Coordinates of C-alpha atoms and ligand atoms in Angstrom, one line a residue:
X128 CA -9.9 -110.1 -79.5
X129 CA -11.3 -113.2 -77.5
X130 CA -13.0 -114.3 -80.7
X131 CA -10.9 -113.4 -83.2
X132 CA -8.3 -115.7 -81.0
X133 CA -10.7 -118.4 -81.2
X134 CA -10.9 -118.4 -85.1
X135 CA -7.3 -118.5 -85.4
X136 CA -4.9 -121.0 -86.2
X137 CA -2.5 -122.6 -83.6
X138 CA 0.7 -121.7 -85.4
X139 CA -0.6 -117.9 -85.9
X140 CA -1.5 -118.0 -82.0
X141 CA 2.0 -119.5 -80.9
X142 CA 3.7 -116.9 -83.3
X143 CA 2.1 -114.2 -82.0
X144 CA 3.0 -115.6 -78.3
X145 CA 6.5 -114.7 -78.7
X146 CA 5.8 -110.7 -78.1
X147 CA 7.6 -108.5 -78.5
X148 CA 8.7 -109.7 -82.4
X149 CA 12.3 -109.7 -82.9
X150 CA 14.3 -108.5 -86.0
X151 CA 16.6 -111.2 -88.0
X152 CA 20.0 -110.0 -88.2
X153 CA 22.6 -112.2 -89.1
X154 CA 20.4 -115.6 -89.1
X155 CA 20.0 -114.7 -85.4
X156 CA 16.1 -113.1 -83.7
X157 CA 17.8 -110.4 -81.9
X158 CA 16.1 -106.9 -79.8
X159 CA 16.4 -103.8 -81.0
X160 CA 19.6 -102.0 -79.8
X161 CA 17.7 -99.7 -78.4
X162 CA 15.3 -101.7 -76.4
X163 CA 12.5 -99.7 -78.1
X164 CA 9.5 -101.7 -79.6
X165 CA 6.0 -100.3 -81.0
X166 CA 2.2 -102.3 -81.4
X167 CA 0.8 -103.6 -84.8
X168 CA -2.6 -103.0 -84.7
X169 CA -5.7 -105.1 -85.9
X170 CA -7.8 -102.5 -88.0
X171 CA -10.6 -104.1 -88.0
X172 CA -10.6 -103.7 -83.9
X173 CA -8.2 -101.0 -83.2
X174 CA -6.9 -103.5 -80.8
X175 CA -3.3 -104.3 -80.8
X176 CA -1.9 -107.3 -81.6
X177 CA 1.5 -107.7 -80.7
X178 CA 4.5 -105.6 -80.2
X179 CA 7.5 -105.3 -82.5
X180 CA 11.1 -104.9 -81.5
X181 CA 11.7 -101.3 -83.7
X182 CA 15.0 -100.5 -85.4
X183 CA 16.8 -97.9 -86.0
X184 CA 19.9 -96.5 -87.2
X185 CA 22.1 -99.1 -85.6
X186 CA 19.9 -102.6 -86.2
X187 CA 19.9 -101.7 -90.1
X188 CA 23.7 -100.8 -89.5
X189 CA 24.1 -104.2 -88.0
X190 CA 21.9 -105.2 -90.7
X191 CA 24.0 -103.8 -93.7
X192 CA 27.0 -105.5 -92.2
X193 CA 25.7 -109.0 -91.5
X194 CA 24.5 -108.5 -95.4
X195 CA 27.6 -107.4 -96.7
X196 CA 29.7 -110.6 -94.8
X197 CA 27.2 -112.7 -96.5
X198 CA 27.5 -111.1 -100.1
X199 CA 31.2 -111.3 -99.9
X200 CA 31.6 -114.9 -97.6
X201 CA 29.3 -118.0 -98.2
X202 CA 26.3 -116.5 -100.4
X203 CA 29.2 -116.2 -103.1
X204 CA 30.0 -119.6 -103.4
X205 CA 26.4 -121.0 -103.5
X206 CA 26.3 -122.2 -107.2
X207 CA 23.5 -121.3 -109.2
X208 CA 21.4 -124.2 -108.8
X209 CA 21.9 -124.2 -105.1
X210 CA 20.2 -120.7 -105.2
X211 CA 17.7 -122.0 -107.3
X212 CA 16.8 -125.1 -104.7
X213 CA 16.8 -122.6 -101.9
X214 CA 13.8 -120.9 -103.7
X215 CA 12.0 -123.6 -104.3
X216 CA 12.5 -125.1 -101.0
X217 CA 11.1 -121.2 -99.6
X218 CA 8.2 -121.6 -101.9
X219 CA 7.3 -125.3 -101.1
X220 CA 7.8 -124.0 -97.1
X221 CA 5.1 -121.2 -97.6
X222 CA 2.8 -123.4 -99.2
X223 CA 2.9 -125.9 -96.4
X224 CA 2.2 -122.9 -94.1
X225 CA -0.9 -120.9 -96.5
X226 CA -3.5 -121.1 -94.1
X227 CA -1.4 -119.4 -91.3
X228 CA -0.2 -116.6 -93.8
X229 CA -3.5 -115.6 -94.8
X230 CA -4.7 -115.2 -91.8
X231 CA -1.8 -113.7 -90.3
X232 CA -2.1 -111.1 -93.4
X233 CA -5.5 -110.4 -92.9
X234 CA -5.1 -110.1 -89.0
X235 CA -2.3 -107.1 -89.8
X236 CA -3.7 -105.9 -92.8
X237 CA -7.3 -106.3 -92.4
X238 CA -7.8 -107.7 -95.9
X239 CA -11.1 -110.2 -96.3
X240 CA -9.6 -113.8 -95.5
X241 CA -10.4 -114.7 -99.2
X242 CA -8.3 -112.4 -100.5
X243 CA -5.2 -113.3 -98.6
X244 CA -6.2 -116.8 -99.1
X245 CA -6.7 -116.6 -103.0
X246 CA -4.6 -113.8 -103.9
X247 CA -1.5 -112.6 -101.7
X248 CA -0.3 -116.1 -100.6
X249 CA -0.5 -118.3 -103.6
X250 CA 1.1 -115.9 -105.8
X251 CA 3.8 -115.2 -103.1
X252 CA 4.2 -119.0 -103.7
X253 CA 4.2 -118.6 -107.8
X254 CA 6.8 -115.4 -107.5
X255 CA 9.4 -117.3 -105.5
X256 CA 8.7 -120.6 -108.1
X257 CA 9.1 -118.3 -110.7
X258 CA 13.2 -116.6 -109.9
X259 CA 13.9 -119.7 -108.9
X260 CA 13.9 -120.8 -112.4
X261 CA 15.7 -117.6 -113.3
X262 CA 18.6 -118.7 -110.9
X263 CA 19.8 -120.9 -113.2
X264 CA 19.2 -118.5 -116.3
X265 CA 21.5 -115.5 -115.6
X266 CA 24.2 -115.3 -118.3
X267 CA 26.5 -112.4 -120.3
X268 CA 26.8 -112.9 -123.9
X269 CA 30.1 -112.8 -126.4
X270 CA 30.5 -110.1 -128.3
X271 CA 32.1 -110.1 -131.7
X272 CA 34.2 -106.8 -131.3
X273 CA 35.9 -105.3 -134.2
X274 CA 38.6 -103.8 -131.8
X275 CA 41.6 -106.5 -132.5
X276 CA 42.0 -110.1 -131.9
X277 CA 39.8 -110.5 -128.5
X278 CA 37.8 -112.3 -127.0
X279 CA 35.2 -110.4 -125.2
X280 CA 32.3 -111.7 -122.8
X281 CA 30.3 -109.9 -120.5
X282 CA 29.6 -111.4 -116.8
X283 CA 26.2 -110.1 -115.2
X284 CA 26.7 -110.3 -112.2
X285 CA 25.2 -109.3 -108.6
X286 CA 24.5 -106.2 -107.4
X287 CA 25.8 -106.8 -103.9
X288 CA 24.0 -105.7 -100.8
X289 CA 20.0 -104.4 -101.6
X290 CA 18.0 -102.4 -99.2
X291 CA 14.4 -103.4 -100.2
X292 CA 11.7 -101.2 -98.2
X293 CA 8.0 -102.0 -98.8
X294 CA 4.6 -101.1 -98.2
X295 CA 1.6 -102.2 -96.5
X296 CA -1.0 -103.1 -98.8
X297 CA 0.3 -106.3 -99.8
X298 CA 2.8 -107.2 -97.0
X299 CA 3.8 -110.7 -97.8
X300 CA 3.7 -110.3 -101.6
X301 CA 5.6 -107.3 -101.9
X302 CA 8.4 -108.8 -99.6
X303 CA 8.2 -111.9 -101.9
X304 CA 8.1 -109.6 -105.2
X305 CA 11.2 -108.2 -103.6
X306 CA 13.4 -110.9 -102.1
X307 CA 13.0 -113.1 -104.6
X308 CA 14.3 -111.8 -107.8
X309 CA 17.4 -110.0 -105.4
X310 CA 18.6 -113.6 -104.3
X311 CA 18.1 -115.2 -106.9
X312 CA 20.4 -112.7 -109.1
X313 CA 22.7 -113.7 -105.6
X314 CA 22.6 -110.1 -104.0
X315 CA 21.8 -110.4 -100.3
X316 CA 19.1 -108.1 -98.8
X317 CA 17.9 -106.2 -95.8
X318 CA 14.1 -105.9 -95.5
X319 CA 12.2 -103.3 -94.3
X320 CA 8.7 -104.0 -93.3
X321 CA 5.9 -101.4 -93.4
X322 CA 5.6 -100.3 -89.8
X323 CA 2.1 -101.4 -89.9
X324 CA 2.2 -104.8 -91.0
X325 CA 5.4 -106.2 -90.3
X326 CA 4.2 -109.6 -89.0
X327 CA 4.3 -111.8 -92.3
X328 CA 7.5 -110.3 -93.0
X329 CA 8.9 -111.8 -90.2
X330 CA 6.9 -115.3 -90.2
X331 CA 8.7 -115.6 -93.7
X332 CA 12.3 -114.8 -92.6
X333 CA 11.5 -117.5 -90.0
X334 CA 11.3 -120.1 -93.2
X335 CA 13.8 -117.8 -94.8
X336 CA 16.0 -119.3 -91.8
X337 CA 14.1 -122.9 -92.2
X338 CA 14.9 -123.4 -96.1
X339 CA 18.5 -123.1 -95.3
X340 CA 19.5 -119.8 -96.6
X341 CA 22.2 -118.5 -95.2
X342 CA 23.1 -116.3 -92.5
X343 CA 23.1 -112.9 -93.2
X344 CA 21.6 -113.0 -96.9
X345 CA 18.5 -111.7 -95.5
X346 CA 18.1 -109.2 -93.1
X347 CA 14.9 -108.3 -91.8
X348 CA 14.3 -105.3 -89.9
X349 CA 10.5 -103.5 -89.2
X350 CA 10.5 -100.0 -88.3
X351 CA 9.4 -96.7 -88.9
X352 CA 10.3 -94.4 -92.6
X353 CA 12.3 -91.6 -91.3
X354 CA 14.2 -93.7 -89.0
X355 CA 14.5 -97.6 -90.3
X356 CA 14.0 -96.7 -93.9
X357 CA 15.9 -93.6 -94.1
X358 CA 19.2 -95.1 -92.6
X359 CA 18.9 -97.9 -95.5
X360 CA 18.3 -95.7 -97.9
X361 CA 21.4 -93.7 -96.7
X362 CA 23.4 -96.0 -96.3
X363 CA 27.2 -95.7 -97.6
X364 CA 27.3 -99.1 -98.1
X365 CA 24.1 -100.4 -99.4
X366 CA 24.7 -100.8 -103.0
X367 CA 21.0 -100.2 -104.3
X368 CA 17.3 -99.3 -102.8
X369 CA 14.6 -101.0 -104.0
X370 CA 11.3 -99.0 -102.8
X371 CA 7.6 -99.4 -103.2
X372 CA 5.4 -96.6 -101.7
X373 CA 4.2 -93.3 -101.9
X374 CA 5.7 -90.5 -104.7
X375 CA 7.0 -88.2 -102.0
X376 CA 8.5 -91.0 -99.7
X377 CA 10.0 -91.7 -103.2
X378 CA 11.9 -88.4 -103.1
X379 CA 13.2 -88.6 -100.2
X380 CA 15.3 -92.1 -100.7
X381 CA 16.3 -90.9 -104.2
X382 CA 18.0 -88.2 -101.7
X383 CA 19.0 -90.2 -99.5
X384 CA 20.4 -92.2 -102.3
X385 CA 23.2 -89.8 -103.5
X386 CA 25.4 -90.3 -100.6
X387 CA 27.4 -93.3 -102.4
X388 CA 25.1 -93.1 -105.9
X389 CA 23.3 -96.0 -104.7
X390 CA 21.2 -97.8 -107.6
X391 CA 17.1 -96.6 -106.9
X392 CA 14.5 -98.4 -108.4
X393 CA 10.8 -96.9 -107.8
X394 CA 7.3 -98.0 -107.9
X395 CA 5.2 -95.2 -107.0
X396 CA 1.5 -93.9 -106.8
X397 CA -1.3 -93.8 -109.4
X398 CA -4.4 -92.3 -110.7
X399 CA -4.8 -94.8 -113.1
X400 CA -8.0 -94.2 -115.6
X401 CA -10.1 -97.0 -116.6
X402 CA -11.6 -95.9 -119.7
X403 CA -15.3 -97.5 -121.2
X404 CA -16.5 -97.2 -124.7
X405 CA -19.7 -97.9 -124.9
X406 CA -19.2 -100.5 -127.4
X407 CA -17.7 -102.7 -124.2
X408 CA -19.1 -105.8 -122.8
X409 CA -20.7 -103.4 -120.3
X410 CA -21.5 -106.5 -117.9
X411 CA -18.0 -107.6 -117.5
X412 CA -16.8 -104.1 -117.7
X413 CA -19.1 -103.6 -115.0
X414 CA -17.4 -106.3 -112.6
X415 CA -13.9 -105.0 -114.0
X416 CA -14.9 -101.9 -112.6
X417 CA -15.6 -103.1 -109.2
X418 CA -12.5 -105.1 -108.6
X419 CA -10.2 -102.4 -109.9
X420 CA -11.4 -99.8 -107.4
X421 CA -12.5 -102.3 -104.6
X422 CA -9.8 -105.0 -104.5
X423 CA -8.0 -104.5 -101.1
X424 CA -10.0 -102.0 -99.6
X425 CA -9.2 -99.6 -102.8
X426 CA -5.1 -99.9 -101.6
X427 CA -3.5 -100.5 -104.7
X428 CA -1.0 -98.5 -106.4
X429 CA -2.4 -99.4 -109.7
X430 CA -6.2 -99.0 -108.8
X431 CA -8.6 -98.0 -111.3
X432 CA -9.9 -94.7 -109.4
X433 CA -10.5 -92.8 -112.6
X434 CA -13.4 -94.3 -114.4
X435 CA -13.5 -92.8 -117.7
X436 CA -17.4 -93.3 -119.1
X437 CA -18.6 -92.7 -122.6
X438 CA -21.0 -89.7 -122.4
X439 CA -23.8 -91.6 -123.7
X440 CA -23.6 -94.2 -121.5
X441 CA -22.6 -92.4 -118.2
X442 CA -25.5 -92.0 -116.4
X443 CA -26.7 -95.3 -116.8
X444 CA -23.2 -97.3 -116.2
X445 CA -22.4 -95.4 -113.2
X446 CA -25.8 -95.6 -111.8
X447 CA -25.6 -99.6 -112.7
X448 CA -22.0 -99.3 -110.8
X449 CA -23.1 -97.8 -107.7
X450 CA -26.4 -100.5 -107.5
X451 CA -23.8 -103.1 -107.5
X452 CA -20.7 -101.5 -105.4
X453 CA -24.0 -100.6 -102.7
X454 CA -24.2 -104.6 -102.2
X455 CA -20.1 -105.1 -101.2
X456 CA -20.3 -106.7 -97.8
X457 CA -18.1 -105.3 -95.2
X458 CA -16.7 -106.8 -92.3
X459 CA -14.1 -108.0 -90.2
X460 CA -11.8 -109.7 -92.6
X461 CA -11.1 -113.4 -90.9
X462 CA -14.9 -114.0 -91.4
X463 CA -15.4 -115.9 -95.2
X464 CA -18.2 -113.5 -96.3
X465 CA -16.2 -110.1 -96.1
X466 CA -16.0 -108.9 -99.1
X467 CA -14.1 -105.9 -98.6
X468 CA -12.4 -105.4 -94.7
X469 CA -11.2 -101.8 -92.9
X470 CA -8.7 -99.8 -94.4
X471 CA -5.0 -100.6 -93.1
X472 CA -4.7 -98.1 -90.0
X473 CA -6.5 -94.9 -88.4
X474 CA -4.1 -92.7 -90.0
X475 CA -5.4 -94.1 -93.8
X476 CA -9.0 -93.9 -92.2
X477 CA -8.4 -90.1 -91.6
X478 CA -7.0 -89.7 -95.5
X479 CA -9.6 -91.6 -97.3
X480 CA -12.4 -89.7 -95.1
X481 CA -10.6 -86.3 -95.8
X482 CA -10.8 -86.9 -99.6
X483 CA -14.5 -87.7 -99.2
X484 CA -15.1 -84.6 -97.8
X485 CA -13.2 -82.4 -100.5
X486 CA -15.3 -83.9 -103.3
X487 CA -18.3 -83.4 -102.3
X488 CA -17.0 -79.9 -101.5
X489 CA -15.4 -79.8 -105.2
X490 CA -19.1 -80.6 -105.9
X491 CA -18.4 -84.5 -106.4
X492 CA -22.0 -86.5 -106.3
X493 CA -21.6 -89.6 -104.0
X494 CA -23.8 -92.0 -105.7
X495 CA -23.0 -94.3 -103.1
X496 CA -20.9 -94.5 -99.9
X497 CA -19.6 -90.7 -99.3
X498 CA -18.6 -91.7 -95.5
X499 CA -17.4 -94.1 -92.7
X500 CA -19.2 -97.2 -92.1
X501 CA -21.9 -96.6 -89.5
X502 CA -22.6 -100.5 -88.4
X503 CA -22.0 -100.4 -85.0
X504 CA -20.1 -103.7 -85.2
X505 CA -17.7 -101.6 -87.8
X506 CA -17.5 -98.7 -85.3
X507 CA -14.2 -99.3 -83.6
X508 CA -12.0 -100.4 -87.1
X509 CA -11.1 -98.7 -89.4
X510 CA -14.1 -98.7 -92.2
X511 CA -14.9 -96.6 -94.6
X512 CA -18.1 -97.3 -97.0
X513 CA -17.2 -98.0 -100.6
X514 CA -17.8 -94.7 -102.8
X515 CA -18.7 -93.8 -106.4
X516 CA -18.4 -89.8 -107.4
X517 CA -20.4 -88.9 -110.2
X518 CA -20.2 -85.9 -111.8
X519 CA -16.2 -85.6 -111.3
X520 CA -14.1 -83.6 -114.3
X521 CA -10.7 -84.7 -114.4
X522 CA -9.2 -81.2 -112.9
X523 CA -10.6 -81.9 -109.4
X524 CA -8.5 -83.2 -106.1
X525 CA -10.2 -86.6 -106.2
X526 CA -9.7 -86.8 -109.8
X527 CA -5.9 -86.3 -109.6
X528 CA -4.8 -87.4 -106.6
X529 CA -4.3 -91.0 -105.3
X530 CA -6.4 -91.3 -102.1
X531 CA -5.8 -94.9 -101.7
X532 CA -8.9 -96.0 -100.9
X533 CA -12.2 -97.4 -102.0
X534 CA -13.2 -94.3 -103.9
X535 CA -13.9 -94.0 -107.8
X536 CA -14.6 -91.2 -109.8
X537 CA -16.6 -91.0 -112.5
X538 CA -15.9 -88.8 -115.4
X539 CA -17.8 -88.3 -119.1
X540 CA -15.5 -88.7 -122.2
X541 CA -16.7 -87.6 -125.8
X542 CA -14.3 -89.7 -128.3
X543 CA -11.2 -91.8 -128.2
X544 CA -8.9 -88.7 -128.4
X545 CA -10.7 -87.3 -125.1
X546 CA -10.3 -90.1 -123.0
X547 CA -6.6 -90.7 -124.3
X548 CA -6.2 -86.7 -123.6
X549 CA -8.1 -86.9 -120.2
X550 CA -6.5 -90.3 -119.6
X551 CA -3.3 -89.0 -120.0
X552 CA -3.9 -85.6 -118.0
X553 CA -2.4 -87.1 -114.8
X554 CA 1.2 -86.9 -113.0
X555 CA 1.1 -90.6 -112.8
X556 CA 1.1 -93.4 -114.9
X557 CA 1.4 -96.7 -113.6
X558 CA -1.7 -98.6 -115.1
X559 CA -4.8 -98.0 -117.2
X560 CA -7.3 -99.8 -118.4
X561 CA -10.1 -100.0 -121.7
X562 CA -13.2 -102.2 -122.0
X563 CA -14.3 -102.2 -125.7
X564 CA -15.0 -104.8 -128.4
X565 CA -13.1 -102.6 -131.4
X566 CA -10.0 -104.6 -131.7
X567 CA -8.4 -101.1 -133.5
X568 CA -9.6 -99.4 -130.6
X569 CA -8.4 -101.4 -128.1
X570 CA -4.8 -101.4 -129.7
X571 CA -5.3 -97.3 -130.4
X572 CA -6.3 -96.5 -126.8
X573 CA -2.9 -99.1 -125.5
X574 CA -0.7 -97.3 -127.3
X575 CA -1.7 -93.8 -126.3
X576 CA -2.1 -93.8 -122.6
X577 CA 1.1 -93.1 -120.7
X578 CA 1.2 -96.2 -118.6
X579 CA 3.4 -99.0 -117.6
X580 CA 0.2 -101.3 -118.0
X581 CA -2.4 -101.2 -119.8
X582 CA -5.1 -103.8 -119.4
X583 CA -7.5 -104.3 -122.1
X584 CA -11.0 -105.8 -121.0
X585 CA -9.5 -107.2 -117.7
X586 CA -7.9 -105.3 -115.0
X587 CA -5.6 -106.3 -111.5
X588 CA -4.5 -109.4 -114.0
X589 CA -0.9 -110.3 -112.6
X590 CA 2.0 -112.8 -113.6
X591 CA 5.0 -112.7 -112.0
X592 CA 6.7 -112.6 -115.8
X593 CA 4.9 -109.7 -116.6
X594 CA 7.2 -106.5 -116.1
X595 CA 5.3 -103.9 -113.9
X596 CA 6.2 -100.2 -113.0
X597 CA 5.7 -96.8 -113.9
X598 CA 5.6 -94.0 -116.0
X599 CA 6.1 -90.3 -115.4
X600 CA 6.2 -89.9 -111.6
X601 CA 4.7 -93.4 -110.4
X602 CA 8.5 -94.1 -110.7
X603 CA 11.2 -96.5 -112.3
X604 CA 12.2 -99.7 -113.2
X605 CA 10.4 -102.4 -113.6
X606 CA 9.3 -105.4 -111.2
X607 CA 8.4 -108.6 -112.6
X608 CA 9.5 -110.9 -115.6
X609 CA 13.1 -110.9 -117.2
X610 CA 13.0 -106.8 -116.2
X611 CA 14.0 -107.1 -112.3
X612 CA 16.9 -108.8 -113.4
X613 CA 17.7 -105.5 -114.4
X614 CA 17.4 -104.2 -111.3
X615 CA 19.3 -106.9 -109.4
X616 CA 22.7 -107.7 -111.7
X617 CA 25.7 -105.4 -113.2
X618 CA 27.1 -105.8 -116.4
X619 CA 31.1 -106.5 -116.6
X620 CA 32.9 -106.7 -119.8
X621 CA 36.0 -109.0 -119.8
X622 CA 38.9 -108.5 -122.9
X623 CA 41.1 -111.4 -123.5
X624 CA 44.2 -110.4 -125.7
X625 CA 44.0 -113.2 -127.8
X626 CA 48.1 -112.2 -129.7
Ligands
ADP828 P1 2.2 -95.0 -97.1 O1 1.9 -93.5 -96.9 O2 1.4 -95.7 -98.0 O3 2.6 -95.7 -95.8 P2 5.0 -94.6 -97.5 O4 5.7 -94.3 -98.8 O5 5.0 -93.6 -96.4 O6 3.6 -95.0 -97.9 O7 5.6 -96.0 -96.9 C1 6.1 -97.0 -97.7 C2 7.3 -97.5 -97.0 O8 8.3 -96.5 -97.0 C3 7.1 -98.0 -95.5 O9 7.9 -99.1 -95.3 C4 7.6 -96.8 -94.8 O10 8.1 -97.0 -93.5 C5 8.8 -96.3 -95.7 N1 9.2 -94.9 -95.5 C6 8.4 -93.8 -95.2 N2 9.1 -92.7 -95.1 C7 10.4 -93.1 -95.5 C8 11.6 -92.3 -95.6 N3 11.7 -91.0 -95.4 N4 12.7 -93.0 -96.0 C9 12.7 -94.4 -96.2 N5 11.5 -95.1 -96.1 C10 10.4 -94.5 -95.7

């Protein structure tokens, strides 16, 4: 730790000096009612960094109430363009403070420095920038009805109070994908951080508080699932759940949900397939390969962990592959040369190693990787060696289930209606993506695959006004663009007897 201290930045050290983290409720940094806390642990040390005040039933209670007193008192009456200032003002905050969120990001999450630095941050910046403009954008439409002499409008208007629960492989961006399209559609929210990387959540409520939002809009409240998350997503009066995680923690909240018919929106787990003709730019394809899988330690929902190969080309493009994913540098993720850092906790150590273990059971050929990093400098985090599977079919464990980690497998395709019907053989479908240069192909291939994106000779490319979300069971609704207004506004319709 003494080093990793030394290589930090003095705002991240006097953040982390406050210990143990508290929870904003109410536009106040209050304990848990319980007393209780629990440690957020660096995983590329094991060591913990600081403790977390943890909440339960009666902080998101308090939570949920200090929410709904700001939906229904002074969040109301902030026009528009008020809302819209107090994004920006967010977004220009965060900006001032990038360094210190990148590397509070990668201390949590254990994500390489440029990554955080490059990725996460700067488009946590661009999300909030980009519902800011939306603020000022949210209208209902006249409607010519043929009813009588009315005049009929519609208002869309706020949803009310939002439970928002997120995940850990993109902390700070999935709070930002989250809080920012809820306020500015003027809902007011109560945030539940991933129990194991709460800490950016809580630096950004701190310039939540700075920018001038009000008390009470947003809540922010790290704890565990079953407890923390499963009160919010019970809740009688939380008006709608907005969830990003795993399938089966998916279940549970839409469960929890029918309690008052709260609104669910979903975004799920993948298997997405990333499908290569051979008549692809194989070089590019080749690096588009590598940052689907590798990006983030392999902890992305929409991952490419199903590399679909043209037969003829296989052996040769998944050998090339595994030459080049043999070369990632690992490492501790502060230091500028990691290329890819330790998975996020012991626990997800334990999962990707299990699936390593069943494929080469299943009779899955590690063509690189295969195990946990052996370094000795690696030993204590949480590491795991970047791994290609060769001779995968599609019906095996690590061909259909999301292991969420930095493992791809490899299977032959004969013709564009196998890999569409191999593509496609899959419970998921969040993302896919096809390297070709037949433009018919390209548009052939898009149209088939069951996917809420498809990505065609890129992969990973993000905007927030792109609308993102799943098919089948990687969920519903849509994040992103015009489409989480959706998720965030109601539709009134208002008669006027015009006789
Ligand atoms: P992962 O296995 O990747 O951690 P989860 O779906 O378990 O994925 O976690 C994503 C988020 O869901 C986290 O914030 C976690 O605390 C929360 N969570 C887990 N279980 C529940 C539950 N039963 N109800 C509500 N939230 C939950």
């Amino acid at each position: 730790m003494a080093t990793t201290q030394q290589q930090l930045h003095g705002s991240v050290v006097k953040f982390l000096s406050g210990a143990p983290k508290k929870m904003l409720i109410n536009g106040e940094w209050v304990a848990s009612a319980s007393g209780k806390t629990f440690e957020t642990v660096n995983p590329a040390t094991g060591e913990v960094i600081v403790k977390v005040y943890e909440a339960d039933k009666e902080d998101i209670d308090r939570a949920v109430k200090a929410a709904r007193a700001a939906f229904e008192g002074p969040w109301r009456k902030f026009s528009h363009y008020q809302r819209q200032q107090l994004l920006l003002k967010l977004a220009d905050l965060i900006e001032k403070n990038a360094e210190e969120f990148a590397q509070l990001e990668t201390l949590d999450n254990g994500k390489p420095i440029r990554e955080s630095m490059n990725v996460d941050v700067p488009a946590t910046i661009e999300h909030f920038r980009y519902y800011a403009g939306w603020a000022t954008k949210i209208h209902g439409e006249t409607l010519p009805v043929s009813a009588g002499n009315f005049l009929t409008y519609t208002l869309r208007e706020p949803v009310g109070v939002v439970g928002q629960i997120i995940p850990w492989n993109f902390p700070l961006l999935m709070a930002a994908w989250k809080i920012a399209a809820a306020l500015a559609c003027g809902n007011c929210v109560v945030l539940k951080p991933a129990e194991q990387t709460p800490l950016t959540a809580l630096r950004l409520a701190e310039l939540i508080m700075e920018a001038g939002i009000p008390a009470g809009v947003v809540n922010v409240c790290p704890g565990f699932g079953p407890t923390a998350g499963a009160a919010l997503s019970g809740h009688m009066d939380v008006d709608k759940v907005a969830f990003t995680g795993e399938y089966t923690t998916g279940r549970e909240i839409i469960k929890a949900s029918a309690g008052n018919l709260k609104r669910v929106s979903l975004e799920l787990g993948g298997k997405s397939p990333n499908v290569i003709f051979k008549d692809g730019d194989l070089e590019t394809a080749l690096k588009g390969c590598i940052g689907s899988v590798f990006f983030n330690q392999g902890q992305v929902c929409c991952a490419g962990t199903r590399l679909f190969v043209e037969k003829s080309i296989y052996e040769d493009f998944v050998g090339k592959l595994s030459d080049k994913v043999k070369s990632i540098k690992l490492g501790h993720g502060l230091n500028p040369e990691t290329q890819m850092g330790p998975l996020v906790s012991d626990d997800q150590l334990k999962r990707v190693t299990s699936y390593l273990e069943i494929g080469k059971k299943e009779g899955a050929k590690a063509m690189c990787g295969g195990d946990r990093a052996k370094e000795s400098d690696l030993q204590k985090g949480y590491f795991v060696q970047p791994t290609v599977f060769a001779d995968v079919n599609n019906k095996m464990r690590v061909a259909q289930e999301e292991i969420f980690g930095p493992v791809v497998s490899a299977i032959p395709f004969k013709d564009v209606d196998d890999a569409v019907f191999q593509g496609n053989e899959t419970t998921y479908g969040l993302a896919a993506g096809v390297w070709t240069s037949d433009v018919k192909k390209a548009h052939r291939v898009a149209r088939s695959l069951k996917a809420g994106t498809v990505w065609v000779n890129c992969y990973n490319v993000f905007d927030p006004c792109t609308p993102f979300g799943g098919y089948k069971q990687s969920g519903y609704g849509r994040e992103g663009g015009i489409h989480a207004l959706e998720l965030y506004t109601q539709v009134k319709s208002v008669w006027i007897n015009l006789d």
